[in-house]
Coordinates of N, CA and C in Angstrom, one line a residue:
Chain A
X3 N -81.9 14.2 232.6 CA -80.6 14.5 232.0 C -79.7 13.3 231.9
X4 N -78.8 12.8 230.7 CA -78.3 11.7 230.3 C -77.2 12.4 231.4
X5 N -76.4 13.1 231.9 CA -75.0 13.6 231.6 C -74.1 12.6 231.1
X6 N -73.3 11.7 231.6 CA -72.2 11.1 231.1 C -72.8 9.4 230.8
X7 N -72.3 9.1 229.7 CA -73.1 8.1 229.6 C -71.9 6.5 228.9
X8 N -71.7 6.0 229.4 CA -70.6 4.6 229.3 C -71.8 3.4 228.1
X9 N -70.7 3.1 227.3 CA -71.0 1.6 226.8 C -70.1 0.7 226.4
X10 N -70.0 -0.2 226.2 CA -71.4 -1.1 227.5 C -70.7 -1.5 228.9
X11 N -71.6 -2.2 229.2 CA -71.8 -1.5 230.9 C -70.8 -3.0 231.4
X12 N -71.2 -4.4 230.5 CA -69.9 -5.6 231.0 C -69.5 -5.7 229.7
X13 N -68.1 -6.3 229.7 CA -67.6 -6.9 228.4 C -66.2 -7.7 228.9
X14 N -67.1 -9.1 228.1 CA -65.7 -10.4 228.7 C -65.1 -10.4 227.0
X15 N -63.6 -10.2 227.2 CA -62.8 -10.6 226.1 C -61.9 -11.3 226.6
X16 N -61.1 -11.8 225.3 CA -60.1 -12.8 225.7 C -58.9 -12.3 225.0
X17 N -57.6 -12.4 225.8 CA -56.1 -11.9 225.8 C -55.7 -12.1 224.5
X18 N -55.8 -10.8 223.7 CA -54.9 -10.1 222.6 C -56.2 -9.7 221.7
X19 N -57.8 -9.9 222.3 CA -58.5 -8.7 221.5 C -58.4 -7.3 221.5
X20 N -59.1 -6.7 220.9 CA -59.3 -5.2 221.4 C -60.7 -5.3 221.3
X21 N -60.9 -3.7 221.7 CA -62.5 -3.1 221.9 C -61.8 -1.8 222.3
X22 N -63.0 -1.0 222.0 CA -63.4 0.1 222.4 C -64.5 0.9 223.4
X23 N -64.3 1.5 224.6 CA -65.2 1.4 225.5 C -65.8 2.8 225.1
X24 N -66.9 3.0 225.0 CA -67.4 4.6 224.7 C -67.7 5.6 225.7
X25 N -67.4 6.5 225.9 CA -68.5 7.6 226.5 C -68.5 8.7 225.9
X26 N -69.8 9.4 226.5 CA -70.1 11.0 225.3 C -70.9 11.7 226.6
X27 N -71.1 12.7 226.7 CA -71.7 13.7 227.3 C -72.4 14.7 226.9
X28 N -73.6 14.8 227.8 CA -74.3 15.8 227.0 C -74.3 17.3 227.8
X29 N -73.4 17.4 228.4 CA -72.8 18.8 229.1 C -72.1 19.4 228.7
X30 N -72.0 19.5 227.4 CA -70.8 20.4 226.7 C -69.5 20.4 227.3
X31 N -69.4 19.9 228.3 CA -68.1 20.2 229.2 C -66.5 19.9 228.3
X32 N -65.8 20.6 228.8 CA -64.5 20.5 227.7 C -63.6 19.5 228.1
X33 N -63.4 19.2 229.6 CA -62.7 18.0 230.1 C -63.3 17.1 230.3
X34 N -62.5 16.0 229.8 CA -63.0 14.5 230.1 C -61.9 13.6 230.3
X35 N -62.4 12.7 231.6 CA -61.2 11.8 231.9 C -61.5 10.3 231.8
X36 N -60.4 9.4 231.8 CA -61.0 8.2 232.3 C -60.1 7.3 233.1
X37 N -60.6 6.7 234.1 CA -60.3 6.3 235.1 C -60.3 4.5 234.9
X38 N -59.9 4.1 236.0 CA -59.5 2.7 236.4 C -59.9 2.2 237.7
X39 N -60.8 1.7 238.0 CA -60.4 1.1 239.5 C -60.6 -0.8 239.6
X40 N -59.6 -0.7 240.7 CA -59.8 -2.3 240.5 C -60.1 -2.6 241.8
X41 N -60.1 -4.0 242.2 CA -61.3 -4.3 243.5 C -60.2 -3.6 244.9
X42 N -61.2 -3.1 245.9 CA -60.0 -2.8 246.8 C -59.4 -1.6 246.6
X43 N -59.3 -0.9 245.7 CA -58.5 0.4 245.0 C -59.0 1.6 245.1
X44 N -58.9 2.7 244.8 CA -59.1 3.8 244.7 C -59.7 3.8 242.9
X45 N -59.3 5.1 242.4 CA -60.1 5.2 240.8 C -58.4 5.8 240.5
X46 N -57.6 5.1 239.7 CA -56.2 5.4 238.6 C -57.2 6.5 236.8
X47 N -56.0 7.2 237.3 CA -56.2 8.3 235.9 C -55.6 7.7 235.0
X48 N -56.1 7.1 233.6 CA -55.7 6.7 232.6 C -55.4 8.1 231.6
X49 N -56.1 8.6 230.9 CA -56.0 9.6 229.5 C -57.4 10.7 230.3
X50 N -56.9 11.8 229.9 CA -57.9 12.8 230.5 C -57.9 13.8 228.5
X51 N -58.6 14.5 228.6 CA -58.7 15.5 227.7 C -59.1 17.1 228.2
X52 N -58.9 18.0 227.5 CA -58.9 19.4 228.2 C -59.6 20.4 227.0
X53 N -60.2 19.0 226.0 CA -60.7 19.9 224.7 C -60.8 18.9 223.1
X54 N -61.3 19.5 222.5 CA -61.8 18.6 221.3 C -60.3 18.5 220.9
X55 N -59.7 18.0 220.2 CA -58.3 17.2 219.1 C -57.5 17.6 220.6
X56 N -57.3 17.6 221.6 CA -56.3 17.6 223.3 C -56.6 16.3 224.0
X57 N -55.7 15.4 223.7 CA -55.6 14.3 224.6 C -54.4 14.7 225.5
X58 N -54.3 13.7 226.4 CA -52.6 13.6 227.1 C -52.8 12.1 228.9
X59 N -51.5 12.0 228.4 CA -51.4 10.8 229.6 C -51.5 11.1 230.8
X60 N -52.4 10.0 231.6 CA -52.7 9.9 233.6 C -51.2 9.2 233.8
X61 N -52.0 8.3 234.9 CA -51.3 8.3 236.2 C -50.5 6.4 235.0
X62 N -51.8 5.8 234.5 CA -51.4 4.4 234.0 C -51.9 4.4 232.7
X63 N -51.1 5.0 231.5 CA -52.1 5.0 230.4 C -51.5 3.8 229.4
X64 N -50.5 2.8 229.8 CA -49.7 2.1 229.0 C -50.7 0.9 228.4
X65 N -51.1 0.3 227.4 CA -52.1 -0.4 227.1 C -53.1 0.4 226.4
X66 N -53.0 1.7 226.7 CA -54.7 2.4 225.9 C -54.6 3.4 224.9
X67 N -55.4 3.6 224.5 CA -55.1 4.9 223.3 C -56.5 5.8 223.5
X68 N -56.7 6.7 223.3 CA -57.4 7.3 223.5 C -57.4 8.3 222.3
X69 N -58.9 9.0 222.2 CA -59.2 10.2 221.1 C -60.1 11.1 221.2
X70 N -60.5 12.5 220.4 CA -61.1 13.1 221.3 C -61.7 14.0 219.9
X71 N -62.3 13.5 219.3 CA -62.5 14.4 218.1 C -64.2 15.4 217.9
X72 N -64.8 15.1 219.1 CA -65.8 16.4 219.5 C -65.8 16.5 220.6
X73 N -66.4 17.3 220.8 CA -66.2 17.7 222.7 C -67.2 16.7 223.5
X74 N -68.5 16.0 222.9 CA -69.4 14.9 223.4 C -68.5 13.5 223.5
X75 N -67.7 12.9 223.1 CA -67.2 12.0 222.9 C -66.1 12.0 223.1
X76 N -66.2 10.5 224.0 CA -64.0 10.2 224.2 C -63.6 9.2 224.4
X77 N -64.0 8.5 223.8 CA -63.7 6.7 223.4 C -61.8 6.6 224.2
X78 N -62.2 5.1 224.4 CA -61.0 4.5 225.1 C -60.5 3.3 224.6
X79 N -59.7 3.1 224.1 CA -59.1 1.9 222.8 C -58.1 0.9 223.7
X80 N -58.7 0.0 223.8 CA -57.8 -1.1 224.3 C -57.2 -2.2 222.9
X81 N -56.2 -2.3 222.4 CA -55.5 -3.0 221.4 C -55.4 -4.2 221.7
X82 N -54.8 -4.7 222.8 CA -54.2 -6.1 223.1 C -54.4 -6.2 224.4
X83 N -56.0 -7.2 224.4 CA -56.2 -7.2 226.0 C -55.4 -7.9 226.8
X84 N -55.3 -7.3 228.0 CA -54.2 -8.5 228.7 C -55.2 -8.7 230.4
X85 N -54.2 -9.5 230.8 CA -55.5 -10.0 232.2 C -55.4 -8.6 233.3
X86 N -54.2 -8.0 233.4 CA -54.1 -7.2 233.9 C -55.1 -5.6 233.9
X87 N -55.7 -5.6 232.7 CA -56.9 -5.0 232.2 C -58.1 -5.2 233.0
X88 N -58.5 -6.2 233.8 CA -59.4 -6.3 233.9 C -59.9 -5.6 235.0
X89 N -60.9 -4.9 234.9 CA -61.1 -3.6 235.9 C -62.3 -3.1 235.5
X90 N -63.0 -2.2 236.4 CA -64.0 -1.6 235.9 C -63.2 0.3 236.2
X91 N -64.2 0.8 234.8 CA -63.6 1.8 234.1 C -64.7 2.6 234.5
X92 N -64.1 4.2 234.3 CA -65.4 5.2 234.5 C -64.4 6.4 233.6
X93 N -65.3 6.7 233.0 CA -65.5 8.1 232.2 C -65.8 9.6 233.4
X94 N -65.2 10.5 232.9 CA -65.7 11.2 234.1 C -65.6 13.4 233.4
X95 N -66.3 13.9 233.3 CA -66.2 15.2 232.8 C -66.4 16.4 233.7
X96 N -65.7 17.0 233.4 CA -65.9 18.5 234.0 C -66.5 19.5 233.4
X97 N -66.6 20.8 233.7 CA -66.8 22.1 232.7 C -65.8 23.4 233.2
X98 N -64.5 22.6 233.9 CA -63.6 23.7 234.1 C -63.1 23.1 235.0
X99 N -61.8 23.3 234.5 CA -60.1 23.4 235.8 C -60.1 24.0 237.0
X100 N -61.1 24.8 237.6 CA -61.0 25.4 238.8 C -61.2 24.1 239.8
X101 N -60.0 24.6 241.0 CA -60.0 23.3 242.1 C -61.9 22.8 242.3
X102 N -62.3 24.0 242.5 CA -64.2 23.6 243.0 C -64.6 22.9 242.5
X103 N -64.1 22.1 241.4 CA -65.4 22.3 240.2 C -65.5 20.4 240.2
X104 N -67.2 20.3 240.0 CA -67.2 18.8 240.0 C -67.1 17.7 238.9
X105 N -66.5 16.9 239.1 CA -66.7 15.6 238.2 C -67.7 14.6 238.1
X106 N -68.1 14.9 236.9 CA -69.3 13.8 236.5 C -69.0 12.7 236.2
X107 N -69.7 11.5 236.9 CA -69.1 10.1 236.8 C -70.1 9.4 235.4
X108 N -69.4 8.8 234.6 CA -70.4 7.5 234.6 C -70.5 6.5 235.1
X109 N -71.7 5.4 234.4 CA -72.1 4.2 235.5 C -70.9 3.2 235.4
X110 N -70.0 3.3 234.7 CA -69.1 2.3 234.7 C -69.2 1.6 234.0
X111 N -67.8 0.9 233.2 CA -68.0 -0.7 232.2 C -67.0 -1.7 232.9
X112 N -67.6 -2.8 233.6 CA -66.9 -3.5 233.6 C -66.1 -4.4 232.9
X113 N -65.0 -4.7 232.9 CA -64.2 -5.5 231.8 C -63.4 -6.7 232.0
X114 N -63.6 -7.6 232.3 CA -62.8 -9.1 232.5 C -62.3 -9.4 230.8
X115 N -60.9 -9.6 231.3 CA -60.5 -10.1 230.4 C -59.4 -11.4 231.0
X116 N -60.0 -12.9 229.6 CA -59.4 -14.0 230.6 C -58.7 -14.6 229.1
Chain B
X20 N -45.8 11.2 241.6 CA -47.1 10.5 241.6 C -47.5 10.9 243.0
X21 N -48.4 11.3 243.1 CA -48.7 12.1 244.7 C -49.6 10.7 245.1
X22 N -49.6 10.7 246.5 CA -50.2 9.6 247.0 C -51.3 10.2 248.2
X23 N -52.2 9.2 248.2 CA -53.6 9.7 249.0 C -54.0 8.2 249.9
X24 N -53.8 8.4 251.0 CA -53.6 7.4 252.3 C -54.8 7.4 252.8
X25 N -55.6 6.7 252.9 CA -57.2 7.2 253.3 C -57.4 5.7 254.2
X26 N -57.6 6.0 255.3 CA -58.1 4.6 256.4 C -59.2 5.0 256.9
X27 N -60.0 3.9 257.8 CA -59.6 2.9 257.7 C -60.1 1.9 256.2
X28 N -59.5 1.1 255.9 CA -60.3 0.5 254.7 C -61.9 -0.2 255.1
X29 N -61.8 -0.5 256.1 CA -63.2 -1.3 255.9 C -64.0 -0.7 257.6
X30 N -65.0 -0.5 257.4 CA -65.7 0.1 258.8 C -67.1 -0.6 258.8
X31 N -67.5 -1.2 259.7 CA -68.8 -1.8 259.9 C -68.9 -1.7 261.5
X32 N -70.4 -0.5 261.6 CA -70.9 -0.3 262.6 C -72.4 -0.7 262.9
X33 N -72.5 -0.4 263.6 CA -74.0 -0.4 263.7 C -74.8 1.1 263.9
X34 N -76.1 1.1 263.4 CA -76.6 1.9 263.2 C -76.9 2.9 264.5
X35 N -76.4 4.3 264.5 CA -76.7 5.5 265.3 C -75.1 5.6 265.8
X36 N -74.1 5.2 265.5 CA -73.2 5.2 266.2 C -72.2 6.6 265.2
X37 N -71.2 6.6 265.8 CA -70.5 7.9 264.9 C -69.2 7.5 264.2
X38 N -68.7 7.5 263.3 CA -67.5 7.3 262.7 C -66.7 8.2 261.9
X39 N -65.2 8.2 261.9 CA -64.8 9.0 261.2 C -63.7 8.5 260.3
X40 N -63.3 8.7 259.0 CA -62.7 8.2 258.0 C -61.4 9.3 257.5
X41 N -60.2 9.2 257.5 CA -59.0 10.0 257.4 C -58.4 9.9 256.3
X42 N -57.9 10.9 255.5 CA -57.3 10.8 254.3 C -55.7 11.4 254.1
X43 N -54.9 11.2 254.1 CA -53.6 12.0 254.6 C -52.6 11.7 253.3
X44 N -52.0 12.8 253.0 CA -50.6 12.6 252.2 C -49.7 13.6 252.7
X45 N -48.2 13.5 251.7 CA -47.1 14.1 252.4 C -47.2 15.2 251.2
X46 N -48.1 15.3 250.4 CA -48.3 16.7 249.2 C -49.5 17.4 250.1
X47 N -49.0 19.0 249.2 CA -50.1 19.7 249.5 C -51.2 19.7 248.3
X48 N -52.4 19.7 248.6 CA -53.3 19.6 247.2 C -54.1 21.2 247.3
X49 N -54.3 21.6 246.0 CA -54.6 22.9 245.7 C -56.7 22.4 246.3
X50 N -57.3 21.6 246.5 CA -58.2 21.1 246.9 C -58.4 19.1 247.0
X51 N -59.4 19.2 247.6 CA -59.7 18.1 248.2 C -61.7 17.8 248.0
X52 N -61.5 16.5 247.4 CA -63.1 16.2 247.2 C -63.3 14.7 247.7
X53 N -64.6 14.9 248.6 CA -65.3 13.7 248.8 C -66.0 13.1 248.0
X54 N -66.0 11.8 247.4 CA -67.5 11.0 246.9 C -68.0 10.1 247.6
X55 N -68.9 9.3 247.0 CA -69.8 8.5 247.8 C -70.0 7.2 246.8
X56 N -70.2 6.2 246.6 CA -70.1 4.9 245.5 C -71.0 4.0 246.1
X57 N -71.8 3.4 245.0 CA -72.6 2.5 245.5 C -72.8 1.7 244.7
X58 N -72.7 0.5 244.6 CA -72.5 -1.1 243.7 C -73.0 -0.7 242.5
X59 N -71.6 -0.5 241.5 CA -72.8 -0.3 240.0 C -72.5 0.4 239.8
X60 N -72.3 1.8 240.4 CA -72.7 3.3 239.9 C -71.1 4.2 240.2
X61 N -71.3 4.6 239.5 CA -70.1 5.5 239.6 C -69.9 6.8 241.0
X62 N -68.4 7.2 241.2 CA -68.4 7.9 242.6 C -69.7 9.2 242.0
X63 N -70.1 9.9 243.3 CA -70.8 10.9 243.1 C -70.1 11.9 243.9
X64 N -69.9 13.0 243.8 CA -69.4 14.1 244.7 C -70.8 14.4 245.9
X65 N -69.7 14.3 247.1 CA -70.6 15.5 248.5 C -70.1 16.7 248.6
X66 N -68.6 16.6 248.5 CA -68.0 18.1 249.2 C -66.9 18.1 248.4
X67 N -66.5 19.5 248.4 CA -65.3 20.0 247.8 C -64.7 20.4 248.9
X68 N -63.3 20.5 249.5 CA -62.9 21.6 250.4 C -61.4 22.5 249.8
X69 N -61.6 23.6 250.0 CA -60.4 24.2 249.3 C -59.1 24.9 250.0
X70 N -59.7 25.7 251.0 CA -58.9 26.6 252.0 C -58.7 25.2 253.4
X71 N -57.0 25.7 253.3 CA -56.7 24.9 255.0 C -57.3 25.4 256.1
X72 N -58.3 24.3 256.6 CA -58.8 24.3 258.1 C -59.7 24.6 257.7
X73 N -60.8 24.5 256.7 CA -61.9 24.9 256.2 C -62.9 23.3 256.7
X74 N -63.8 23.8 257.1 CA -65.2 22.3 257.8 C -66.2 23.1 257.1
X75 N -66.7 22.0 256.2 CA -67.8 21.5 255.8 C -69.2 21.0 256.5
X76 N -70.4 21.0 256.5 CA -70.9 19.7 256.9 C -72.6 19.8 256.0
X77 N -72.5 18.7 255.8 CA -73.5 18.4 255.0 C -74.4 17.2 255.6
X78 N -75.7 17.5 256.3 CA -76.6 17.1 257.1 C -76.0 16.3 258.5
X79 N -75.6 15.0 258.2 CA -75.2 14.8 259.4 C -73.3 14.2 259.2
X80 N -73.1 15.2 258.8 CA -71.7 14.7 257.8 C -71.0 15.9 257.8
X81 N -69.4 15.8 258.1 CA -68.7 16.7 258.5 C -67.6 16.7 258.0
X82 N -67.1 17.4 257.1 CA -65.7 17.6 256.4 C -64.8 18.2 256.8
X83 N -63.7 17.9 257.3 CA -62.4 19.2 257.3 C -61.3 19.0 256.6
X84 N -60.8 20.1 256.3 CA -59.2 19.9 255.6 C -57.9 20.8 256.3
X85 N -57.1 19.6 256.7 CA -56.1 20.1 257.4 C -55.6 21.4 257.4
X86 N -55.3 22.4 258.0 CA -54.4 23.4 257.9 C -53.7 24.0 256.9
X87 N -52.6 22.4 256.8 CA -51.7 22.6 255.8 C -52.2 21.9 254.3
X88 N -53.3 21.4 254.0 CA -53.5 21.2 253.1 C -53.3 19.7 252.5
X89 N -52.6 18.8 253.7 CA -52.1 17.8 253.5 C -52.5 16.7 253.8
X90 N -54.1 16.9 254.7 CA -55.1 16.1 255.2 C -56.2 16.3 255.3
X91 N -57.5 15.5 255.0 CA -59.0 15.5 255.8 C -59.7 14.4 256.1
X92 N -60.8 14.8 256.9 CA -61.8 14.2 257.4 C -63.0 14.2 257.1
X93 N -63.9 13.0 257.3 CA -65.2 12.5 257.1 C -65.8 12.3 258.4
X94 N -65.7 13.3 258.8 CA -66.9 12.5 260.3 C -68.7 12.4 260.0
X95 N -69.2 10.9 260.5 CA -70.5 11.0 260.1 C -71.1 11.1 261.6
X96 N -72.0 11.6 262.1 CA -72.7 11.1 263.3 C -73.8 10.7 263.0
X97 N -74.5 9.9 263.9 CA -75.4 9.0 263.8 C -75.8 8.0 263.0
X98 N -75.0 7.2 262.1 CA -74.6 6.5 261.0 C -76.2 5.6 261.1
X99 N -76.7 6.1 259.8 CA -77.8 5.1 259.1 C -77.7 3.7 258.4
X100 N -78.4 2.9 257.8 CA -78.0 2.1 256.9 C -78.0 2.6 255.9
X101 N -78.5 3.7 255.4 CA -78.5 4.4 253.9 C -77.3 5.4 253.7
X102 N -76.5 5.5 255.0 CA -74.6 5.9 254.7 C -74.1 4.6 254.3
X103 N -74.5 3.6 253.9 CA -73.6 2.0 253.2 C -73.2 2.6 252.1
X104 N -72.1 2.4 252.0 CA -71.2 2.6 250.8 C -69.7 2.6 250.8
X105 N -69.6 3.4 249.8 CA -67.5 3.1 249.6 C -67.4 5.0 249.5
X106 N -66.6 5.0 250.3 CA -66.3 6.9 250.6 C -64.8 6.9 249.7
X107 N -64.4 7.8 248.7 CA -63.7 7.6 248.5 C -62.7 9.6 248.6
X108 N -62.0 9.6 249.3 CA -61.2 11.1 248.6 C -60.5 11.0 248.2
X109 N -60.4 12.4 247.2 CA -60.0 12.6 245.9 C -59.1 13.7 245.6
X110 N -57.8 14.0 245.7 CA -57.1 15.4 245.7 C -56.4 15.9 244.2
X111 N -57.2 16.9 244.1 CA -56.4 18.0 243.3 C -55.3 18.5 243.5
X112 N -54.2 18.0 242.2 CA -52.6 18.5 242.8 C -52.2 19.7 241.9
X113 N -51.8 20.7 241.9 CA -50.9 21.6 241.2 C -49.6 21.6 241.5
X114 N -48.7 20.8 240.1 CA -47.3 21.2 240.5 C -46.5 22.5 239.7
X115 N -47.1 23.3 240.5 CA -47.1 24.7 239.9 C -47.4 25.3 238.9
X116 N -48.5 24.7 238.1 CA -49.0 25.0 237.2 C -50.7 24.9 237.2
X117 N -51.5 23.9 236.1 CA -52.6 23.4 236.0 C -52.8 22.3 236.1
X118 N -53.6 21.5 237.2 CA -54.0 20.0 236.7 C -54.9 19.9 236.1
X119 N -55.7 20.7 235.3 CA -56.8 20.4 234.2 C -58.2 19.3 235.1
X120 N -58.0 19.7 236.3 CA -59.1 18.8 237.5 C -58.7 17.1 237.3
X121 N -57.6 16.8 237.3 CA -57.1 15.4 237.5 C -57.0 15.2 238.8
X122 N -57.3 13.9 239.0 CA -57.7 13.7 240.2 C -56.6 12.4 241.5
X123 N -56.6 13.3 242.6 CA -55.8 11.6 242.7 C -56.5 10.8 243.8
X124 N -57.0 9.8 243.6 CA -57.9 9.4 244.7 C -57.4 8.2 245.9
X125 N -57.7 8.5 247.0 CA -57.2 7.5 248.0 C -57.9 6.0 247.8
X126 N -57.8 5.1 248.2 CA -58.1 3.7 248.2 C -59.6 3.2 248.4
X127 N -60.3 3.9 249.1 CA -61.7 4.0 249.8 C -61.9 3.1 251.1
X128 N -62.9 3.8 251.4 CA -63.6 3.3 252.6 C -64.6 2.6 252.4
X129 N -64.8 1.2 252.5 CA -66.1 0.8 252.7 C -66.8 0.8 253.8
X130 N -68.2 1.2 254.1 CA -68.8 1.6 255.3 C -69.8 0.6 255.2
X131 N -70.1 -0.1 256.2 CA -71.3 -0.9 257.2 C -72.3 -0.2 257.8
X132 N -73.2 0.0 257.7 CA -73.9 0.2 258.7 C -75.4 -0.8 259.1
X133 N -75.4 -1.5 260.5 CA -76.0 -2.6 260.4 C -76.9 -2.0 261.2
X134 N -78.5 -2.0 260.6 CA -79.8 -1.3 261.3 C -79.9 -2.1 263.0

């Protein structure tokens, strides 16, 4: 089973490109989040979704744009890289809001940006 | 912004010994989840805990959540080198409503365990 799947896995850019980091899942699940952690840290909620065309802002979503136009897919749009960006990222989905319920990680993309 | 206080940060034991890892805030969370992370890979879930004062334990690994909903624990006994990793918990907040499973996660633990 793929379930949650990230690409690509490193990417070095340089301050004021953009990129887009991908994930898609193949669990039909209707929530999908994505996260932040940087060295030392915990995992920061960026943009989560609750459904196909349902975005909405985490905890640090300033910098990113996000979209959500089928329920497999939820790309994460970085516009104007800055160094503060640099972090590794995880995608993460559910199949329901009940407290129990687990989150699927992906493998992560790392991102340096210099 | 609800905050999740999880020590110690860094733990290096040796192997067969027992340790325990603490997660505390001044919110109550409608649930509480453990992962597990290993270089590269994203967290994986072990335990969910929901009800206050509810223990877990999962082989040699022991979860509780506070009473009041405002703390838990990670006790391992007999610590392997294949417990190496970064522990991280993760709390579900409802402020009176739905969090749609957003998550808030404590800092992590990195664990040692030297054979």
């Amino acid at each position: 089973n793929a379930g949650v799947t990230q690409t690509p896995k490193f990417r070095i850019l340089k301050i004021g490109q953009s990129m887009t980091l991908q994930c898609t899942q193949d669990m039909n699940h209707n929530y999908m989040y994505w996260y932040r952690q940087d060295p030392g840290m915990g995992l920061k909620l960026i943009y989560y979704s609750v459904g196909a065309g349902i975005t909405d802002k985490g905890e640090v979503p300033n910098g990113y744009n996000v979209s959500r136009s089928t329920t497999e897919d939820f790309p994460l749009r970085l516009e104007l890289a800055a160094p503060s960006q640099t972090s590794v990222y995880f995608c993460a989905s559910s199949y329901s809001r009940k407290p129990n319920t687990e989150a699927f990680f992906g493998q992560g993309t790392r991102l340096t940006v210099v | 912004t609800q905050l999740l206080e999880q020590s110690p940060q860094f733990l290096s034991i040796q192997e067969g010994e027992n340790l325990t890892v603490y997660c505390n805030s001044s919110s109550v969370f409608s649930s509480l989840q453990w992962y597990r992370q290993e270089p590269g890979e994203g967290p994986v879930l072990l335990v969910t805990v929901v009800t206050g004062g509810e223990v877990k334990k999962l082989k040699r690994l022991t979860f509780q959540f506070g009473d009041a909903r405002k703390d838990s624990s990670l006790h391992i006994t007999a610590a392997q080198p294949g417990d190496t990793g970064l522990y991280l918990c993760a709390g579900e907040w409802n402020a009176g409503g739905t969090s749609y499973g957003k998550l808030t996660f404590g800092q992590g633990t990195i664990l040692t365990v030297h054979p």
